[in-house]
XYZ file of C-alpha atoms in Angstrom:
576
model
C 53.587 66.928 -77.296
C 51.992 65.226 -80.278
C 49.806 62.284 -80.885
C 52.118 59.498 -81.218
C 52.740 57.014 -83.919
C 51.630 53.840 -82.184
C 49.091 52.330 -83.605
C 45.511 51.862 -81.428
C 44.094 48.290 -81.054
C 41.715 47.019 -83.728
C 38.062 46.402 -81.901
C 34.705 46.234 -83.871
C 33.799 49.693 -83.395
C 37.106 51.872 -83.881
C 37.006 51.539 -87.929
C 36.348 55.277 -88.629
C 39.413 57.122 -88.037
C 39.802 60.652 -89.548
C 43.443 61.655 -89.862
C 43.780 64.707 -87.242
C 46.859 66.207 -85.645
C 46.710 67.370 -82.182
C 49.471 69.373 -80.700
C 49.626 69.642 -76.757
C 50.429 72.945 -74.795
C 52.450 72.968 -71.493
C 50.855 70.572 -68.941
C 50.116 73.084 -65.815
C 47.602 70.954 -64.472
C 49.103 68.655 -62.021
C 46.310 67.005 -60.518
C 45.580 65.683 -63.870
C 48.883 64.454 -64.861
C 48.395 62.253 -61.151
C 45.632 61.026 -62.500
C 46.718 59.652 -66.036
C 49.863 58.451 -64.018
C 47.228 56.716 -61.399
C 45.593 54.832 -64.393
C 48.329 53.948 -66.527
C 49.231 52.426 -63.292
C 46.798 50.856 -61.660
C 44.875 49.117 -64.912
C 47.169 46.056 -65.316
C 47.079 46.221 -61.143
C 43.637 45.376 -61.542
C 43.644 42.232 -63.538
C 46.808 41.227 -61.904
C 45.556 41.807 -58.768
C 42.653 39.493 -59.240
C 44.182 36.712 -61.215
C 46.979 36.921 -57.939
C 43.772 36.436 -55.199
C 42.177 33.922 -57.284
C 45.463 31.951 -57.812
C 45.741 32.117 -54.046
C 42.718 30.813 -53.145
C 43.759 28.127 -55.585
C 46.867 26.950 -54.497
C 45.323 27.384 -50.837
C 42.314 24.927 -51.874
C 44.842 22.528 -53.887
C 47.187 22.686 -50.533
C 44.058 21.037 -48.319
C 44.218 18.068 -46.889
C 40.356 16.666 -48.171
C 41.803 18.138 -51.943
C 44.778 16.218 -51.891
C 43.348 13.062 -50.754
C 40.144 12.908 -53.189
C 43.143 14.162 -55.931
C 45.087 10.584 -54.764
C 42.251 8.342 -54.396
C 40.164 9.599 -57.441
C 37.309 10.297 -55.611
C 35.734 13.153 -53.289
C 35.220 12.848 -49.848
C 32.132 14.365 -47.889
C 33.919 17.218 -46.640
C 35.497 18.521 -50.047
C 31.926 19.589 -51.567
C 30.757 21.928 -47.895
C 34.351 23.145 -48.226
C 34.243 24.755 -51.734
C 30.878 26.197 -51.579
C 32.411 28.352 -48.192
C 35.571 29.426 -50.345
C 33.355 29.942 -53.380
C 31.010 32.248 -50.917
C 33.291 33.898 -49.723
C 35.545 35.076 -52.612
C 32.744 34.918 -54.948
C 33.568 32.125 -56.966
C 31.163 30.803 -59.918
C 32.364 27.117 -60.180
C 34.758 24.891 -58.669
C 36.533 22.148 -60.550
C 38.790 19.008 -59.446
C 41.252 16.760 -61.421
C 42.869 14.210 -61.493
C 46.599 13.649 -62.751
C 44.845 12.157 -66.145
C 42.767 15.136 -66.476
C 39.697 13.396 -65.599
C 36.655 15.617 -64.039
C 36.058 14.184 -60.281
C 33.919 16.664 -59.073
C 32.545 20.587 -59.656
C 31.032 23.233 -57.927
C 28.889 24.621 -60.742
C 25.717 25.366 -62.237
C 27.538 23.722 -65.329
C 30.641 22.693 -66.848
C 33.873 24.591 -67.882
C 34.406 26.707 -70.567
C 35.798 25.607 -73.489
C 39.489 27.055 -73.293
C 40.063 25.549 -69.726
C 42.431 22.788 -71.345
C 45.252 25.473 -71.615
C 45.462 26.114 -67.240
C 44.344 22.674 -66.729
C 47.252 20.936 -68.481
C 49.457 24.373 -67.148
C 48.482 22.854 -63.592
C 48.800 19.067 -64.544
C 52.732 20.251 -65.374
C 53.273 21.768 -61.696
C 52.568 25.317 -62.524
C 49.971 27.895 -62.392
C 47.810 28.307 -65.195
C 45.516 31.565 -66.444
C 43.402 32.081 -69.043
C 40.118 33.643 -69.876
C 37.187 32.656 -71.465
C 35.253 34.893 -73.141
C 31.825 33.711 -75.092
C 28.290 33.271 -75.518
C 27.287 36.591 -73.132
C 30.024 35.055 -70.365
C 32.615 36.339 -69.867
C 35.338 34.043 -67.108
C 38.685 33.894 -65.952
C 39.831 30.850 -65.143
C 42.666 30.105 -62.503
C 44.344 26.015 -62.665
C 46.573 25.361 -59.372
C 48.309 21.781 -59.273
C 47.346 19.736 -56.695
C 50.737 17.845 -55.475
C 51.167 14.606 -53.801
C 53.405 13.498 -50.691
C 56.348 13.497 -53.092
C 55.470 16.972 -54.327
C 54.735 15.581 -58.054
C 51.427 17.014 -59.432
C 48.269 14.560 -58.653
C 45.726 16.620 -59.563
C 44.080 19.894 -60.785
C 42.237 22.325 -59.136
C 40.637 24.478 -61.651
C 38.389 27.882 -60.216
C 36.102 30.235 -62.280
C 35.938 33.718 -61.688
C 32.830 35.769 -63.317
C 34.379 38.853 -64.775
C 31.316 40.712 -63.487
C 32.687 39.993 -59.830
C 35.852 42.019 -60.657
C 34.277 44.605 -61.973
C 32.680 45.098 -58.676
C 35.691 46.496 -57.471
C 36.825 49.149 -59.894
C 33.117 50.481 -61.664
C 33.689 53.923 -59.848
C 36.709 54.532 -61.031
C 37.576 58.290 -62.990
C 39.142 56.818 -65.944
C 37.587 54.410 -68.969
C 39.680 51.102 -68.370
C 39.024 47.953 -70.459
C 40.723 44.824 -70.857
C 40.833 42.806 -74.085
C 42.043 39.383 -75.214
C 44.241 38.776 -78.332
C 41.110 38.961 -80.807
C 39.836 42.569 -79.384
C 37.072 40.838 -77.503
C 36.433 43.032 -74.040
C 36.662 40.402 -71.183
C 36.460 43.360 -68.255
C 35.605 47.127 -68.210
C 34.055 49.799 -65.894
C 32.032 51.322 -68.791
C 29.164 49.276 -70.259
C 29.414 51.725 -73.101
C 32.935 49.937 -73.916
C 31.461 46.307 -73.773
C 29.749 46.944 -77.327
C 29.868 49.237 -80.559
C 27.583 52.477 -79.067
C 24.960 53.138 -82.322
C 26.457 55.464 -84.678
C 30.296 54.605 -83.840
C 31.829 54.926 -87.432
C 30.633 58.545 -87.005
C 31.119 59.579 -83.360
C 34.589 57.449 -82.977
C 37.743 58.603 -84.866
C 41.387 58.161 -83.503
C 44.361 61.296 -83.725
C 47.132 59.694 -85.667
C 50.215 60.640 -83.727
C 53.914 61.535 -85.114
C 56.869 59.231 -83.885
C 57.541 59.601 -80.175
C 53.097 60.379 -79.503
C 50.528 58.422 -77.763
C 47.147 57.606 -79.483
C 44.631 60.576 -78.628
C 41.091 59.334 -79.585
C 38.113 61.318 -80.239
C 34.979 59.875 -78.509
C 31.423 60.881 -78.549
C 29.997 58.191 -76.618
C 27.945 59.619 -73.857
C 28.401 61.736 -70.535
C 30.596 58.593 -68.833
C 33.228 59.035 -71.859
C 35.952 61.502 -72.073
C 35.572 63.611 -75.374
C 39.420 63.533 -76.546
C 40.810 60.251 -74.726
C 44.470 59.509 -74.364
C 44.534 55.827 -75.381
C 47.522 54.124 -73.588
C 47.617 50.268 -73.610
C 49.729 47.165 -71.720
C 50.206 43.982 -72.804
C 49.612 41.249 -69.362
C 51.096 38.129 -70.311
C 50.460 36.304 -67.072
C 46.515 36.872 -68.068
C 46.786 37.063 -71.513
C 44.982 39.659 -71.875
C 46.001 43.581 -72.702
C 45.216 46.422 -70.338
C 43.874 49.640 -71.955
C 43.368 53.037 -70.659
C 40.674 55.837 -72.088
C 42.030 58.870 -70.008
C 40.585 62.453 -70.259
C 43.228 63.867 -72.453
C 42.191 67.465 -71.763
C 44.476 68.137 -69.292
C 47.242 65.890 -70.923
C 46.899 68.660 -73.654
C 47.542 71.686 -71.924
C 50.970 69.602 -70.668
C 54.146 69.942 -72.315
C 55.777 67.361 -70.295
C 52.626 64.694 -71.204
C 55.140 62.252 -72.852
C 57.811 61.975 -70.508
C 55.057 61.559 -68.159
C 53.608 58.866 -69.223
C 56.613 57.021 -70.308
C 57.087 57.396 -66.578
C 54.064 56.103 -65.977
C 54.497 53.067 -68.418
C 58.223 52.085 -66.329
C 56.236 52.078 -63.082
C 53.490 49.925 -64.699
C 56.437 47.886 -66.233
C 58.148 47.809 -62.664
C 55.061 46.441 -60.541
C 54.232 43.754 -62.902
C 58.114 42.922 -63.095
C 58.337 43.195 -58.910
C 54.878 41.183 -58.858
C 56.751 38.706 -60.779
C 60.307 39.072 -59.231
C 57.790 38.100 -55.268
C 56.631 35.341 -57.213
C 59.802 33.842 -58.217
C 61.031 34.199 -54.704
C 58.396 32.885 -53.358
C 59.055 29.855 -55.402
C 62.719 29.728 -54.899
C 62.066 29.214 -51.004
C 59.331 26.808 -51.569
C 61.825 24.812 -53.199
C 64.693 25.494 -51.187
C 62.951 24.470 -48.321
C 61.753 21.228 -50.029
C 65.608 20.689 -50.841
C 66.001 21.310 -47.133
C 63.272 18.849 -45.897
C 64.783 15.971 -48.709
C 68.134 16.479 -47.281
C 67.239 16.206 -43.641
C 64.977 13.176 -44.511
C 68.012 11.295 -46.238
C 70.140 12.373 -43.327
C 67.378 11.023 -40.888
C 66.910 7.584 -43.087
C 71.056 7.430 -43.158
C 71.278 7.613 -39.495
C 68.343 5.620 -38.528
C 68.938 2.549 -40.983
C 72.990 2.757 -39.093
C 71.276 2.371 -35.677
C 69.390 -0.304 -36.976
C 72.305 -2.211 -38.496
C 74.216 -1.396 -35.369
C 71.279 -3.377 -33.417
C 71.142 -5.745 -35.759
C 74.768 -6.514 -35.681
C 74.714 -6.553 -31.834
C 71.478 -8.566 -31.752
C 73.442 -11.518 -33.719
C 76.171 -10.863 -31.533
C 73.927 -11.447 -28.559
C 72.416 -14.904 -29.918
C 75.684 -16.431 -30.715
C 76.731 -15.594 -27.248
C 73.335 -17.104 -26.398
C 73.715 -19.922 -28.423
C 76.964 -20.640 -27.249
C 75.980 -20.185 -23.191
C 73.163 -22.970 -23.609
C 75.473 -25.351 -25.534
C 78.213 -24.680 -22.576
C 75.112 -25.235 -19.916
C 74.210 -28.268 -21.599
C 77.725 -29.670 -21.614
C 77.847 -28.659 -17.955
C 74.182 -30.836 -17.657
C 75.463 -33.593 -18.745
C 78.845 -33.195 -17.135
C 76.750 -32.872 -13.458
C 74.700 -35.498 -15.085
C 77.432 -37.984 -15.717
C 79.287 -36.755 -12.252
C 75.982 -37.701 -10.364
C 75.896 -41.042 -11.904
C 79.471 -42.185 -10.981
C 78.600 -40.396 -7.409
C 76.109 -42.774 -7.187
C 77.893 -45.711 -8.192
C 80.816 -44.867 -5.627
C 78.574 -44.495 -3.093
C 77.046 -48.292 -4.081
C 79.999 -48.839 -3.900
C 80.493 -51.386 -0.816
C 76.517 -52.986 -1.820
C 77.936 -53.302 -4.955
C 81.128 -55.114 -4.115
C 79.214 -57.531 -1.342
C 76.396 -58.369 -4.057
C 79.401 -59.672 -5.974
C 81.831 -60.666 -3.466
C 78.778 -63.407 -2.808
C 78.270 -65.166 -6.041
C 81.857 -65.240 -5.816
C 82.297 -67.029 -2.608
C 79.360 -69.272 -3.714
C 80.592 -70.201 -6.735
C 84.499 -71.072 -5.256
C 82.459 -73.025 -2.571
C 80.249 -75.180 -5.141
C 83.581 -75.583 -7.616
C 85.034 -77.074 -4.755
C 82.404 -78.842 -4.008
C 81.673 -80.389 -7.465
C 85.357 -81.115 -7.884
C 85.603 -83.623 -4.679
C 81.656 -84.980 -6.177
C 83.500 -85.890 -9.371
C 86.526 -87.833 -7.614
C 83.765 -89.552 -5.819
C 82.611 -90.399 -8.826
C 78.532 -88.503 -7.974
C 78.678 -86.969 -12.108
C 75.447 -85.682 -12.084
C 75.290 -84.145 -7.970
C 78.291 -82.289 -9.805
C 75.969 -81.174 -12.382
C 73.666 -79.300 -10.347
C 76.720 -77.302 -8.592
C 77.619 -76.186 -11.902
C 74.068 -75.298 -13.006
C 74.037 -73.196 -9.717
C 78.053 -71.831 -10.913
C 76.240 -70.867 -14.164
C 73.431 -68.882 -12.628
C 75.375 -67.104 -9.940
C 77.659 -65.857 -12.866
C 74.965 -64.750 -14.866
C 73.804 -62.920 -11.457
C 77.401 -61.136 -11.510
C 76.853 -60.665 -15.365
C 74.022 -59.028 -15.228
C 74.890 -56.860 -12.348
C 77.823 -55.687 -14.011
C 75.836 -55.169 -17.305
C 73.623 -52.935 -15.899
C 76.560 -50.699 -13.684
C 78.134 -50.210 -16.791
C 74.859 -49.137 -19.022
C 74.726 -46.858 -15.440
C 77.895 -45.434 -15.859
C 78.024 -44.564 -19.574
C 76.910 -40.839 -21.089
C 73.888 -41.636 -22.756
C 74.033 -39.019 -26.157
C 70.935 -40.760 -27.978
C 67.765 -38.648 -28.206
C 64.832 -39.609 -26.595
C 62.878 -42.769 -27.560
C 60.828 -46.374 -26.525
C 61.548 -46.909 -23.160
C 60.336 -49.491 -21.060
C 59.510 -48.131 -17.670
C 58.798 -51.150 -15.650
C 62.583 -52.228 -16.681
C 63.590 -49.246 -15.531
C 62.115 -49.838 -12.135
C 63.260 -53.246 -11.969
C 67.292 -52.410 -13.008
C 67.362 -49.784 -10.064
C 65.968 -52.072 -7.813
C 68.243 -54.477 -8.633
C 71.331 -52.129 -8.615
C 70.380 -51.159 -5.202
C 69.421 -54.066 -3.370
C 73.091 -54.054 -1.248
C 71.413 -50.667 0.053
C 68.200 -51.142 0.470
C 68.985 -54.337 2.450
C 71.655 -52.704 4.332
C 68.860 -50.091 5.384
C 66.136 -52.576 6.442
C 63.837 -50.799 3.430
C 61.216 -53.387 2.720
C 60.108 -52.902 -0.948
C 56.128 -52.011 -1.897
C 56.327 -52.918 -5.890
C 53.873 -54.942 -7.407
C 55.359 -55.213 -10.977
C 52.714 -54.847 -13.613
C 52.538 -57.757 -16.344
C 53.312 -55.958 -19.428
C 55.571 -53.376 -20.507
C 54.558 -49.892 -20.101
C 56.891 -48.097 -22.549
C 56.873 -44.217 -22.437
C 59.113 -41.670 -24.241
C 62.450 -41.132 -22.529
C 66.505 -42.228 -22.356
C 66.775 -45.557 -20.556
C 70.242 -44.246 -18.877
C 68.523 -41.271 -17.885
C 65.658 -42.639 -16.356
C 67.803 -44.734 -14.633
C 69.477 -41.954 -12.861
C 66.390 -40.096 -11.856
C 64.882 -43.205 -10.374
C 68.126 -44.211 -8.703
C 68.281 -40.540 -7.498
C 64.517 -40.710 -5.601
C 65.751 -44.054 -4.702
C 68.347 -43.371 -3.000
C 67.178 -40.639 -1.525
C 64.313 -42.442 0.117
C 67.054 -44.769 1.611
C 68.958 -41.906 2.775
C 65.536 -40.482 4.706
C 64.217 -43.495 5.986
C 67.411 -44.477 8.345
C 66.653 -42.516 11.271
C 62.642 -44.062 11.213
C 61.251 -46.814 12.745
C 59.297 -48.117 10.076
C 61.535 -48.008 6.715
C 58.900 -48.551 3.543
C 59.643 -47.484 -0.075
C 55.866 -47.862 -2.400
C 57.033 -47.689 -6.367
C 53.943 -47.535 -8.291
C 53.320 -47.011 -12.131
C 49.361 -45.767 -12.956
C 48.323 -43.941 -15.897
C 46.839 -40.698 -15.409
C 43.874 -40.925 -18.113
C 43.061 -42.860 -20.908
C 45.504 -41.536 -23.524
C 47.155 -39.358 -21.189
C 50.777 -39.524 -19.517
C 52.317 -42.181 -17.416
C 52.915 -41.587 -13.576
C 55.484 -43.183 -11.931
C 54.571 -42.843 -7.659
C 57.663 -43.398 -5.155
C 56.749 -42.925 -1.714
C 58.228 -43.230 1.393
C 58.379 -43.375 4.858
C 60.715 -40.892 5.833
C 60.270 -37.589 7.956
C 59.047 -35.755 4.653
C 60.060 -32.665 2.964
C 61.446 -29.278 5.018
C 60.369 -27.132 1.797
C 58.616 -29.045 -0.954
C 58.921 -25.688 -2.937
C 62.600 -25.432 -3.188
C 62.896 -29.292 -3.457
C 64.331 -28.947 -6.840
C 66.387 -26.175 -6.461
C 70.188 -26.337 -7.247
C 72.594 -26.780 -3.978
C 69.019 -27.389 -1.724
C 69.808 -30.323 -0.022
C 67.415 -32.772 1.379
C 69.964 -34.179 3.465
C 71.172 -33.197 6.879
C 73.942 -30.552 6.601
C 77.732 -31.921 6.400
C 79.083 -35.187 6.079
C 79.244 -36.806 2.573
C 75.745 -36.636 1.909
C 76.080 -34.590 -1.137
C 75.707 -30.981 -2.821
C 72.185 -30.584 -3.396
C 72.165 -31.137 -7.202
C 70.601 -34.494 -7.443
C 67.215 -33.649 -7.690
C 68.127 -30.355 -9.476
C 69.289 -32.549 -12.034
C 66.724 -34.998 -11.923
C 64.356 -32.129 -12.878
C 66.168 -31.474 -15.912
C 66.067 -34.548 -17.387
C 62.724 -35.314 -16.822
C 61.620 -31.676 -18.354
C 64.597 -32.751 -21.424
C 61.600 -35.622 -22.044
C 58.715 -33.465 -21.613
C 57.381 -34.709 -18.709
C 57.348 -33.469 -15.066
C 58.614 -34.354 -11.236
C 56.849 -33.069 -8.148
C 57.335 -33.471 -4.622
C 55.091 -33.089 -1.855
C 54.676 -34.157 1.576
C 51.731 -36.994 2.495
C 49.035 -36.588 5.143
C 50.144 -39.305 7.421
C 53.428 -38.569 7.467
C 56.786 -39.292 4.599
C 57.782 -37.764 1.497
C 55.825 -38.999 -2.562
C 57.371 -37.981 -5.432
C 55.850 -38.393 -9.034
C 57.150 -38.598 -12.404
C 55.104 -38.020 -15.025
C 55.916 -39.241 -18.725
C 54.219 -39.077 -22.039
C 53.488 -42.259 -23.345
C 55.013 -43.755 -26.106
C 52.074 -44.535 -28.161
C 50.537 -41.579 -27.451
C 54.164 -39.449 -28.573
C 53.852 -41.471 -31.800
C 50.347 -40.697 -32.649
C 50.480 -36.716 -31.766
């Protein structure tokens, strides 16, 4: 085979080329033709190869929790700085760079700043993807690998951005048979295992001349460039676009000329080169296409996850309003039921006052007949003004009944007004009055000395009515069986500013279980008869707490049953 047509890339030292044609004989020696195949081969492998660890080590770096916070916040934490010096140690790193989403520096691992040409992988790795580039300048010579560092919502935050001294991978290959270079688009060397390749040898117009080929050759070039340089090299080249950078190959040609299969060889040799880089970039894509389906996967199951959860919650929601109307509604119902019991208690009461009630008026009534009679026969006696005084004492003995029946029927009615001024020694005085017939009819002598003035405290007069009437009668109802039958009413106030206490105390046998004294259906009564259900003082409870006051019962040292109502005072309501 001939020298082929192909052109060789320009460089500053190939300018000398002498117009030579070199024909190749059969190619017997097969260990050679492995090792032209080996280099066409494994040059772009080399570059790739690094640019694929250092882009690792990038994305790994970008995917760490300290990166992607400092990324966020737009500043480093302590962590970040110990944690790129051990990554730069250990792959041999020169510098370390961080951005954020703006492109602003945060922080660097370096002995200075970046190259010129990083903007092209930094703004590559501000768009989501990886960028590569190389820098080649000033006696430096860098590759630099960008990796996007991504948010929670896997949009790009940040930059990570890592140097790589192309001395470091040259480490790897220097001992390698075959002259391999790699230069950028202007013919500048960024990498090479020859130092002799790096710059124009003295003497190169005269001791470098390329073979121009025929149509269908490779580029055979003539070298005198020391001991470390093949004599007649086989020039064969490979773009890397991922790198940006082209991958050349100065193989001994010596054998490749004694081969007459050299060029279907190395075309050969060109498809496998051609077929790593495109199954290098075939893993890559895959790679990505699972990263993403797997995001797709983790979005999906999210939204099913929010779907499902924000049901539940609507369900609970839904049954949680469900659950206060029914609430709502129960405590209306119990307070209907209150005041029902309430109301039922009252006219209990009244029917048991019944017969008191109908002697304290059957006796103004017989009085009053008795002095109409009388003043009738003083006026046909012609004694006017003795007449006068019966009716004066007709007039009070109806107001008697009056008032009696006023305050049976203020008793009796459902009291719907909310709580307000209420006069507590009026209170004291109506019950009294409502149940003198029973008091009397016990033999209950009455301890109330009446204070002066009015106290007034917050409360429903009705109501009050009914809880005093309740302990009332009660203490009526306790003190039959006794010899000595004594009922002490007693309004004090508890502290200055504080409630007022209203103290009834009896006589009686006491309480069997002050702690259950205000439980529903416990009675303090003897079991059977008429004496009731148990729900008087159950009730009496309620409407005290309704005012925001408190009852207690308790038994007293020498013997009989106190109870005490305590009330906030109306003045004191008012002012808090």
């Amino acid at each position: 085979m001939c020298a082929s047509s192909m052109s060789p890339r320009c460089c500053p030292w190939k300018r000398s080329r002498t117009p030579t044609r070199c024909r190749s004989e059969p190619w017997r020696d097969r260990p050679g033709r492995h090792r032209l195949r080996r280099g066409r081969r494994h040059a772009p492998q080399r570059s790739t190869g690094a640019c694929r660890g250092a882009g690792r080590l990038a994305v790994s770096l970008a995917e760490h929790p300290l990166v992607r916070a400092a990324a966020a916040t737009g500043g480093a934490g302590p962590g970040i700085t110990p944690l790129f010096l051990r990554h730069a140690d250990r792959a041999g790193i020169e510098q370390v760079h961080l951005f954020d989403a703006s492109g602003r520096a945060l922080m660097a691992v370096s002995a200075g700043g970046l190259p010129p040409v990083a903007s092209f992988p930094l703004e590559r790795a501000l768009s989501g993807a990886l960028g590569v580039s190389t820098a080649i300048g000033g006696g430096a010579r860098h590759m630099l690998v960008a990796a996007p560092v991504r948010a929670a919502d896997a949009r790009p935050a940040g930059a990570l951005v890592l140097v790589v001294d192309a001395a470091r991978i040259e480490l790897g290959w220097s001992g390698h048979p075959q002259a391999i270079r790699f230069t950028d688009a202007a013919g500048r060397v960024f990498a090479t295992n020859r130092s002799e390749l790096l710059q124009p040898p003295p003497g190169a117009e005269r001791v470098l001349a390329a073979l121009p080929g025929e149509p269908g050759r490779h580029d055979l070039w003539r070298l005198d460039a020391g001991p470390y340089l093949p004599d007649i090299a086989l020039h064969l080249e490979r773009p890397l676009p991922l790198v940006g950078l082209t991958a050349e190959v100065l193989a001994d040609a010596a054998p490749g000329l004694r081969a007459a299969g050299l060029w279907a060889l190395v075309v050969l040799a060109l498809a496998l080169a051609a077929g790593g880089v495109g199954l290098a970039l075939a893993a890559r894509r895959r790679v990505l296409a699972e990263r993403l389906a797997h995001q797709a996967a983790l979005s999906v199951e999210l939204e099913a996850r929010v779907a499902t959860r924000t049901r539940e919650l609507s369900q609970a929601n839904a049954a949680l309003r469900r659950e206060v109307a029914e609430r709502s509604e129960a405590e209306r119902a119990l307070k209907r039921a209150q005041e029902d019991l309430v109301q039922a208690g009252k006219l209990a009461a009244l029917g048991k006052m019944s017969a008191g009630i109908s002697h304290e008026l059957n006796q103004p009534l017989m009085a009053i007949r008795t002095y109409a009679e009388n003043g009738a026969l003083l006026l046909a006696r012609g004694r006017a003004e003795t007449a006068g005084e019966n009716l004066t004492r007709i007039g009070e003995l109806a107001a008697r009944m009056g008032r009696i029946i006023r305050n049976l029927r203020a008793f009796a009615r459902q009291e719907s007004v909310p709580a307000g001024r209420v006069d507590l020694v009026a209170v004291v005085d109506t019950v009294l009055e409502m149940a003198t017939a029973p008091l009397a009819q016990a033999d209950v002598q009455v301890d109330w000395p009446r204070p002066a003035a009015p106290v007034a405290v917050l409360g429903g007069e009705v109501r009050l009515q009914q809880v005093v009437m309740n302990l009332v009668s009660n203490a009526i109802d306790a003190m039959r069986a006794g010899a000595e039958r004594r009922l002490s009413i007693r309004i004090e106030q508890v502290s200055p500013g504080g409630p007022v206490r209203l103290r009834l105390a009896d006589t009686g046998p006491g309480l069997a279980d002050p702690e259950r004294v205000f439980d529903p259906f416990y009675s303090t009564k003897s079991v059977g008869g008429d004496e009731g259900m148990g729900l008087g003082l159950s009730i009496s409870y309620g409407i005290v707490q309704s005012f925001g006051g408190a009852i207690r019962g308790r038994n007293l040292p020498g013997g009989g049953a106190e109870f005490t109502v305590d009330l906030a005072a109306w003045g004191a309501e008012q002012a808090a």
